PDB file of C-alpha atoms in Angstrom:
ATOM      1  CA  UNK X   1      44.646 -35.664 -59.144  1.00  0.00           C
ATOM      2  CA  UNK X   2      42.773 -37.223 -56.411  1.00  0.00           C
ATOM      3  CA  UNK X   3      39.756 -39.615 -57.699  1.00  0.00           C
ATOM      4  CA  UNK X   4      36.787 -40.188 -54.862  1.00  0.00           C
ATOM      5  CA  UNK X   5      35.135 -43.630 -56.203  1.00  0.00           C
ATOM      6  CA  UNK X   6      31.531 -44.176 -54.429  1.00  0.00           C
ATOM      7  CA  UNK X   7      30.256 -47.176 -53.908  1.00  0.00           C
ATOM      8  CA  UNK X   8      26.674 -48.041 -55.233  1.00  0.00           C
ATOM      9  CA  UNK X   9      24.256 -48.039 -52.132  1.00  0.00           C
ATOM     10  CA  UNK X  10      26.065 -45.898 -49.734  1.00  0.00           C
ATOM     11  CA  UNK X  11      24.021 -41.746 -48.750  1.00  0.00           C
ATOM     12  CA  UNK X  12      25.149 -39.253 -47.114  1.00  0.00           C
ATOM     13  CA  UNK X  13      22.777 -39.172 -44.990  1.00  0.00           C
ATOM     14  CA  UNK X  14      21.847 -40.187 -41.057  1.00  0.00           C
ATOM     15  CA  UNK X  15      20.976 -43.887 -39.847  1.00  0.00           C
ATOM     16  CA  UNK X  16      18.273 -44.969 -38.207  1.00  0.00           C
ATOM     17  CA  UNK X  17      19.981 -45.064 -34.967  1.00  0.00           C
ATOM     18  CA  UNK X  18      22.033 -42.119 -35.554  1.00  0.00           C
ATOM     19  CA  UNK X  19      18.759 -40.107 -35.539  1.00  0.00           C
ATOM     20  CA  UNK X  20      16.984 -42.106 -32.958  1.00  0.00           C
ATOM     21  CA  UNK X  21      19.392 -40.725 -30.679  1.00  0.00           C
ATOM     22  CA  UNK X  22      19.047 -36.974 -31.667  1.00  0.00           C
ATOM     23  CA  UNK X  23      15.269 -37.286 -31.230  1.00  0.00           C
ATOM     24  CA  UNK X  24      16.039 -38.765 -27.757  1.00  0.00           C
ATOM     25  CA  UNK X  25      17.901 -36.195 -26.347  1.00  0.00           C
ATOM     26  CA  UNK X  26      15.830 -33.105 -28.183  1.00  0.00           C
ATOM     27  CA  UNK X  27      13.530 -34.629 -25.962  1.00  0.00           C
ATOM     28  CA  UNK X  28      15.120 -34.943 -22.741  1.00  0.00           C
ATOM     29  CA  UNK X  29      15.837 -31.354 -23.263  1.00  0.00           C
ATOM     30  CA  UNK X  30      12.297 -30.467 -24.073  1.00  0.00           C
ATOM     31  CA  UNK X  31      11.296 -31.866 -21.023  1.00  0.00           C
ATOM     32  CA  UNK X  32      13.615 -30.095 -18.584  1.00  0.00           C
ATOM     33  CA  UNK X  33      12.736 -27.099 -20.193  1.00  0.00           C
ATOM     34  CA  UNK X  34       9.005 -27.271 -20.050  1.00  0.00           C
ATOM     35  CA  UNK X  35       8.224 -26.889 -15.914  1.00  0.00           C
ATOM     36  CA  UNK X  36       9.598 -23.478 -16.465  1.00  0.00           C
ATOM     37  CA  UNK X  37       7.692 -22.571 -19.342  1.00  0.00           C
ATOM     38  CA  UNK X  38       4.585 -23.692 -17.179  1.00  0.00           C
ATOM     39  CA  UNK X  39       5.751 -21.519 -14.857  1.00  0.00           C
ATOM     40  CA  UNK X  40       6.376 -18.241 -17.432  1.00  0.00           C
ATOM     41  CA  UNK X  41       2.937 -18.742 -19.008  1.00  0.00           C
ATOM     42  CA  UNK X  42       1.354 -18.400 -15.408  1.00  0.00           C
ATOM     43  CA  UNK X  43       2.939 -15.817 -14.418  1.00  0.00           C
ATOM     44  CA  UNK X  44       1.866 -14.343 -17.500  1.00  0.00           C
ATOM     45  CA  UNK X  45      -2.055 -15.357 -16.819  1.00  0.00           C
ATOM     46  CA  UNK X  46      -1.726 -13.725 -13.342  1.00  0.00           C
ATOM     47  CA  UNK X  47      -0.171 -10.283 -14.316  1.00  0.00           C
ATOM     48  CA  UNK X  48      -3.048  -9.988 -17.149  1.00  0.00           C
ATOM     49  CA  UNK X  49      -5.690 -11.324 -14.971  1.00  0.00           C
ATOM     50  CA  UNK X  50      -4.276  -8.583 -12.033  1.00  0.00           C
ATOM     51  CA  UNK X  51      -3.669  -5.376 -14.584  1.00  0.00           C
ATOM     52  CA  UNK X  52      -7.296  -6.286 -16.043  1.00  0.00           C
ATOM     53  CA  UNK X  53      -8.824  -5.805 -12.300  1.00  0.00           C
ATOM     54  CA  UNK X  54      -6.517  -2.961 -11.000  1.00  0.00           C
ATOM     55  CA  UNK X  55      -8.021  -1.220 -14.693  1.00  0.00           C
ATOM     56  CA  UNK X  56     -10.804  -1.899 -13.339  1.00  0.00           C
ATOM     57  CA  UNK X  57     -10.675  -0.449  -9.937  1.00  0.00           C
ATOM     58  CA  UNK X  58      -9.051   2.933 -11.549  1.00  0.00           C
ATOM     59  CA  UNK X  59     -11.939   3.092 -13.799  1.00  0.00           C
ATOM     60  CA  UNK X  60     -14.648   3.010 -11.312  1.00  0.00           C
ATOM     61  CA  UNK X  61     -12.366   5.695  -9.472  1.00  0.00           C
ATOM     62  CA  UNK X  62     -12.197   7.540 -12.270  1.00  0.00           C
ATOM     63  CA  UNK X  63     -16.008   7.570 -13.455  1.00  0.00           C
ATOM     64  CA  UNK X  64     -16.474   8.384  -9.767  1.00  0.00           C
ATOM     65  CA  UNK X  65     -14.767  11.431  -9.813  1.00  0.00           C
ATOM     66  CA  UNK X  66     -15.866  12.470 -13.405  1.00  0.00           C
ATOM     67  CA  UNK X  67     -19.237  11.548 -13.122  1.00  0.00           C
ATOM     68  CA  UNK X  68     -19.297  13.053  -8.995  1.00  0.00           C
ATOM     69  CA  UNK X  69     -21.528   9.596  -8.232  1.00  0.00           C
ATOM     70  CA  UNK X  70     -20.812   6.002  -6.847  1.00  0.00           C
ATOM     71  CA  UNK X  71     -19.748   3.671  -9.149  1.00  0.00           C
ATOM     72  CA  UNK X  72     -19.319   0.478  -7.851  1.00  0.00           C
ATOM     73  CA  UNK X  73     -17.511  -2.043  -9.229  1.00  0.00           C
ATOM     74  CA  UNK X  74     -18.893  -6.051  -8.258  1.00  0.00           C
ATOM     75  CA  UNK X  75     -18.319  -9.504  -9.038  1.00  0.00           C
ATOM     76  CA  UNK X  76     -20.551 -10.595 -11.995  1.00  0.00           C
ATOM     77  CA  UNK X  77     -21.518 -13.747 -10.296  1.00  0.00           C
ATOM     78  CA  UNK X  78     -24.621 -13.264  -7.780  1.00  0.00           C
ATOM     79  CA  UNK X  79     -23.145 -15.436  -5.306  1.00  0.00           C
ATOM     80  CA  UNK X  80     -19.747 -13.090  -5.097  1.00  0.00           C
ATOM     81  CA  UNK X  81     -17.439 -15.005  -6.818  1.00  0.00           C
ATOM     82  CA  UNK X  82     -15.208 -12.500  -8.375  1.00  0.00           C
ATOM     83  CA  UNK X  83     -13.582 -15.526 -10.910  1.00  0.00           C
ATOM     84  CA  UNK X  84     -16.155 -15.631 -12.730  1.00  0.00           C
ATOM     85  CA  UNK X  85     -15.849 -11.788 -14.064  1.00  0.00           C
ATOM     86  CA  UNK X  86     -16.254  -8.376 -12.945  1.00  0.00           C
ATOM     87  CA  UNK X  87     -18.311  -5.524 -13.532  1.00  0.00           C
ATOM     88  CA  UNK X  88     -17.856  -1.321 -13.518  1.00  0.00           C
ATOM     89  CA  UNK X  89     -21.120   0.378 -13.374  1.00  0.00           C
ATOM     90  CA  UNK X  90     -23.115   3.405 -11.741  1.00  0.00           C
ATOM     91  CA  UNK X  91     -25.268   2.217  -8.955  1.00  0.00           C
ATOM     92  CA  UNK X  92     -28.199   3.880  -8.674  1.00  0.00           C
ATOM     93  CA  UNK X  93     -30.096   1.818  -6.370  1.00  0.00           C
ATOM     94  CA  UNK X  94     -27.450   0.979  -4.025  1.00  0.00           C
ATOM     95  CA  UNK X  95     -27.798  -2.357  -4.046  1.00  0.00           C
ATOM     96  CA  UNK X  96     -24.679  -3.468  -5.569  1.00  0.00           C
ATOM     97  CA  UNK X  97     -25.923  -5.277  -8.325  1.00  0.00           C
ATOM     98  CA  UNK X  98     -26.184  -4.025 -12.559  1.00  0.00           C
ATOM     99  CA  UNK X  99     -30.180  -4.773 -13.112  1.00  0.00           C
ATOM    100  CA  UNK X 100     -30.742  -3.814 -16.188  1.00  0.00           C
ATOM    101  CA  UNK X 101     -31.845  -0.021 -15.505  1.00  0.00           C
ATOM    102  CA  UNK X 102     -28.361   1.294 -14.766  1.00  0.00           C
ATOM    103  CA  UNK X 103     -25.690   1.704 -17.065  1.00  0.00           C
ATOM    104  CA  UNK X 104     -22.381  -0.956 -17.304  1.00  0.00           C
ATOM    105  CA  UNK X 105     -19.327   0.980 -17.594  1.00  0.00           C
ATOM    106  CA  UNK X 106     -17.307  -2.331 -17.877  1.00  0.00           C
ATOM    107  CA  UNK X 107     -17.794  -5.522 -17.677  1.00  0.00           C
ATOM    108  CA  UNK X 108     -14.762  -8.654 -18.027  1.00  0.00           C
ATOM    109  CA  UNK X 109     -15.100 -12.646 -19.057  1.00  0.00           C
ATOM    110  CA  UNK X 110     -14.198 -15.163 -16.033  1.00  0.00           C
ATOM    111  CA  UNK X 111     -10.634 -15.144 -14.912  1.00  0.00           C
ATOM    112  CA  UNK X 112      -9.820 -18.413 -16.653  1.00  0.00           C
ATOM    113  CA  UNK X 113      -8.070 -21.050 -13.668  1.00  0.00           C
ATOM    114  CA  UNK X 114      -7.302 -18.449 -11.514  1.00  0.00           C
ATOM    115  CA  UNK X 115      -9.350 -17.848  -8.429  1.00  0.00           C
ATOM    116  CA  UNK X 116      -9.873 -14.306  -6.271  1.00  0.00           C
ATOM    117  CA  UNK X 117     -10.541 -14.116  -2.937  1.00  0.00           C
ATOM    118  CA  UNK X 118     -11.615 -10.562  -1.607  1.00  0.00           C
ATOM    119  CA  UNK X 119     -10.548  -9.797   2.462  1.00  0.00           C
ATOM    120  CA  UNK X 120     -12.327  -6.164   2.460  1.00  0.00           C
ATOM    121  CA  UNK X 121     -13.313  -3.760   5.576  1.00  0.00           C
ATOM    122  CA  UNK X 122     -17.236  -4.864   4.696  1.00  0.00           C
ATOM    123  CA  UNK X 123     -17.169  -8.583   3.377  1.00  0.00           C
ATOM    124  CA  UNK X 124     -20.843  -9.141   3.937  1.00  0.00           C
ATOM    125  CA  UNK X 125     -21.620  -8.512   0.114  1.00  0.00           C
ATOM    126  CA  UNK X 126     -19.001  -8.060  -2.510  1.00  0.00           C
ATOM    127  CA  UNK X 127     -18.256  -5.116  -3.763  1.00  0.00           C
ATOM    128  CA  UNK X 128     -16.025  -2.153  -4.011  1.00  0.00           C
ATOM    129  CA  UNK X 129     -17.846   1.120  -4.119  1.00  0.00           C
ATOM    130  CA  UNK X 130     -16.327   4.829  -4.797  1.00  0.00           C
ATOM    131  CA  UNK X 131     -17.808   7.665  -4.141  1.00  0.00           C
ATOM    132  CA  UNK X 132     -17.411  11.247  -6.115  1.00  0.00           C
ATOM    133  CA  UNK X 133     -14.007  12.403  -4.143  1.00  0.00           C
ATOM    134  CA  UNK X 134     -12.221   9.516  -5.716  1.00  0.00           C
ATOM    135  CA  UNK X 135     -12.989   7.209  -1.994  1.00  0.00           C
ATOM    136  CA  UNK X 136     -14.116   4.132  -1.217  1.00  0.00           C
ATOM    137  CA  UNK X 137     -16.797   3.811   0.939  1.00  0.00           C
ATOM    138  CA  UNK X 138     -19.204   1.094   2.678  1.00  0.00           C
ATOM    139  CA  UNK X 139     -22.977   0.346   2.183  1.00  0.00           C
ATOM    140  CA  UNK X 140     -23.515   1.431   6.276  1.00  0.00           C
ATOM    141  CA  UNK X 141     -21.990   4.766   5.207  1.00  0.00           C
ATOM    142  CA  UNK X 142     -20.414   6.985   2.947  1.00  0.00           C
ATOM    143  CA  UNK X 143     -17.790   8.264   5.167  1.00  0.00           C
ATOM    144  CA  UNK X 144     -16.883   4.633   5.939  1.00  0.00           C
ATOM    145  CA  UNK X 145     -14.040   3.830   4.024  1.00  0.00           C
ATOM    146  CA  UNK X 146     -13.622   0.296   2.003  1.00  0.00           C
ATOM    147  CA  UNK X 147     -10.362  -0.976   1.911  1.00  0.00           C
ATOM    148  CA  UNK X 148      -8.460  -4.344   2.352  1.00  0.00           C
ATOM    149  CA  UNK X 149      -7.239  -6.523  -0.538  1.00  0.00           C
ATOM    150  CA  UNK X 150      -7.555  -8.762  -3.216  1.00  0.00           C
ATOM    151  CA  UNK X 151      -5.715 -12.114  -3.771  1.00  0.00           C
ATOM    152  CA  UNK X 152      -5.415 -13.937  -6.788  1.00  0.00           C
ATOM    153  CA  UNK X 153      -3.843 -17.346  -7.384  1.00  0.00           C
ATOM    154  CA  UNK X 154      -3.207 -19.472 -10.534  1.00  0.00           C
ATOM    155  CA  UNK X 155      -0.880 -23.104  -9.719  1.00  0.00           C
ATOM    156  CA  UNK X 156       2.529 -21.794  -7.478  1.00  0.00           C
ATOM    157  CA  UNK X 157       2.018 -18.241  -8.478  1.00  0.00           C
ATOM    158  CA  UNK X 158       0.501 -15.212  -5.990  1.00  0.00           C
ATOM    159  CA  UNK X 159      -0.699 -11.497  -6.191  1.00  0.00           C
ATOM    160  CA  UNK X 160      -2.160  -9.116  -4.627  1.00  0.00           C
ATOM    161  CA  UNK X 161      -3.665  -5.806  -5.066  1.00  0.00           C
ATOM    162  CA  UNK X 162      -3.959  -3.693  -2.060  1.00  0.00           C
ATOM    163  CA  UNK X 163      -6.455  -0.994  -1.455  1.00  0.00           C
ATOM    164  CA  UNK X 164      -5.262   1.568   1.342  1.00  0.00           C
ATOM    165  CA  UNK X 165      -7.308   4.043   3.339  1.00  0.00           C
ATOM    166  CA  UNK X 166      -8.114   6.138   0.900  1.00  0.00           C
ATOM    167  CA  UNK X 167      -8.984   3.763  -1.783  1.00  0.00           C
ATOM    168  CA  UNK X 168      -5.748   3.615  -3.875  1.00  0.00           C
ATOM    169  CA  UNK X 169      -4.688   0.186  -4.815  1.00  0.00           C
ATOM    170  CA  UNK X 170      -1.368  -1.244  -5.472  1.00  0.00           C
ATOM    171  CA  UNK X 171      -0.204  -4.752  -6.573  1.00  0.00           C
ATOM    172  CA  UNK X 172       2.252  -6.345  -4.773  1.00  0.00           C
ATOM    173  CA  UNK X 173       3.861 -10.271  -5.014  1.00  0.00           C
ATOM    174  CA  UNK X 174       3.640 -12.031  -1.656  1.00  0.00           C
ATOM    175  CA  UNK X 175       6.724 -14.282  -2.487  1.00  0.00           C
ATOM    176  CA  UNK X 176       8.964 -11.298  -2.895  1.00  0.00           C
ATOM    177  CA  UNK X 177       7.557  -8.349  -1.229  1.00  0.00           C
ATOM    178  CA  UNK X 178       7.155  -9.935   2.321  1.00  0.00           C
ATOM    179  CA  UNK X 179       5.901  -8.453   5.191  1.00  0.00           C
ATOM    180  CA  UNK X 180       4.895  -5.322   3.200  1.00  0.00           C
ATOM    181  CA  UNK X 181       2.461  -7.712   0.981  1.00  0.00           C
TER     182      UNK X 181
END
């Protein structure tokens, strides 16, 4: 029979240095772990933020083609600054701006920290206008076609949706799609 005596005073438990030293290196691992959860969560914010638009643009084709008018789709802010929100709606007027009388198809918040620069065939005003065949088109004319792309960027991270001759857009990454980007 084996007899375990225990001494008054003495746990079971951890020391004060003992866990002093766990918390240290939890930590040091926490913080080689975190630049790459930066990273994940903006690559995150830039693939919503790009789906979100490219919706966009393939709703304004779409109610094009349904409705067999332009629908244009336009930064919310006057000044053209796409960042700060987009909106899908029937232009009437054809002046590239939703005032009031003609009806918002869509409209999206601000792109929170990421900014979007438009390089389009007309860059005078923003805009991206499609006509009832499912085309893009420019304010001088409706057999003009609007293409080019769009390039969004939030910290070390890069996209781009591409809009061809005919209108169709596709999203590409710079850093791994190359030339062809």
């Amino acid at each position: 029979m084996r007899v375990v005596i225990r001494h008054a005073g003495w746990n079971d438990g951890f020391s004060l240095p003992e866990l002093l030293i766990v918390v240290a290196i939890v930590g040091i691992f926490a913080s080689l772990g975190a630049p790459s959860f930066r990273d994940m969560i903006e690559r995150q914010r830039i693939a919503t933020t790009v789906n979100d638009f490219f919706a966009a643009i393939y709703l304004a084709r779409s109610e094009a083609i349904r409705l067999g008018a332009r629908v244009d789709l336009v930064p919310k802010d006057a000044a053209g600054d796409w960042s700060k929100g987009w909106v899908v709606f029937i232009d009437e007027n054809g002046n590239q701006r939703p005032d009031g009388r003609e009806r918002i198809v869509f409209s999206h918040e601000a792109a929170r920290g990421t900014s979007i620069a438009a390089s389009l065939t007309d860059s005078k005003v923003q805009y991206l206008a499609y006509t009832g065949s499912g085309r893009t088109r420019t304010n001088s004319s409706s057999q003009t076609t609007q293409f080019g792309s769009f390039t969004f960027k939030l910290g070390s991270q890069t996209r781009k949706i591409k809009l061809n001759f005919l209108g169709r857009p596709r999203v590409c990454n710079p850093d791994t799609d190359g030339a062809s980007c």
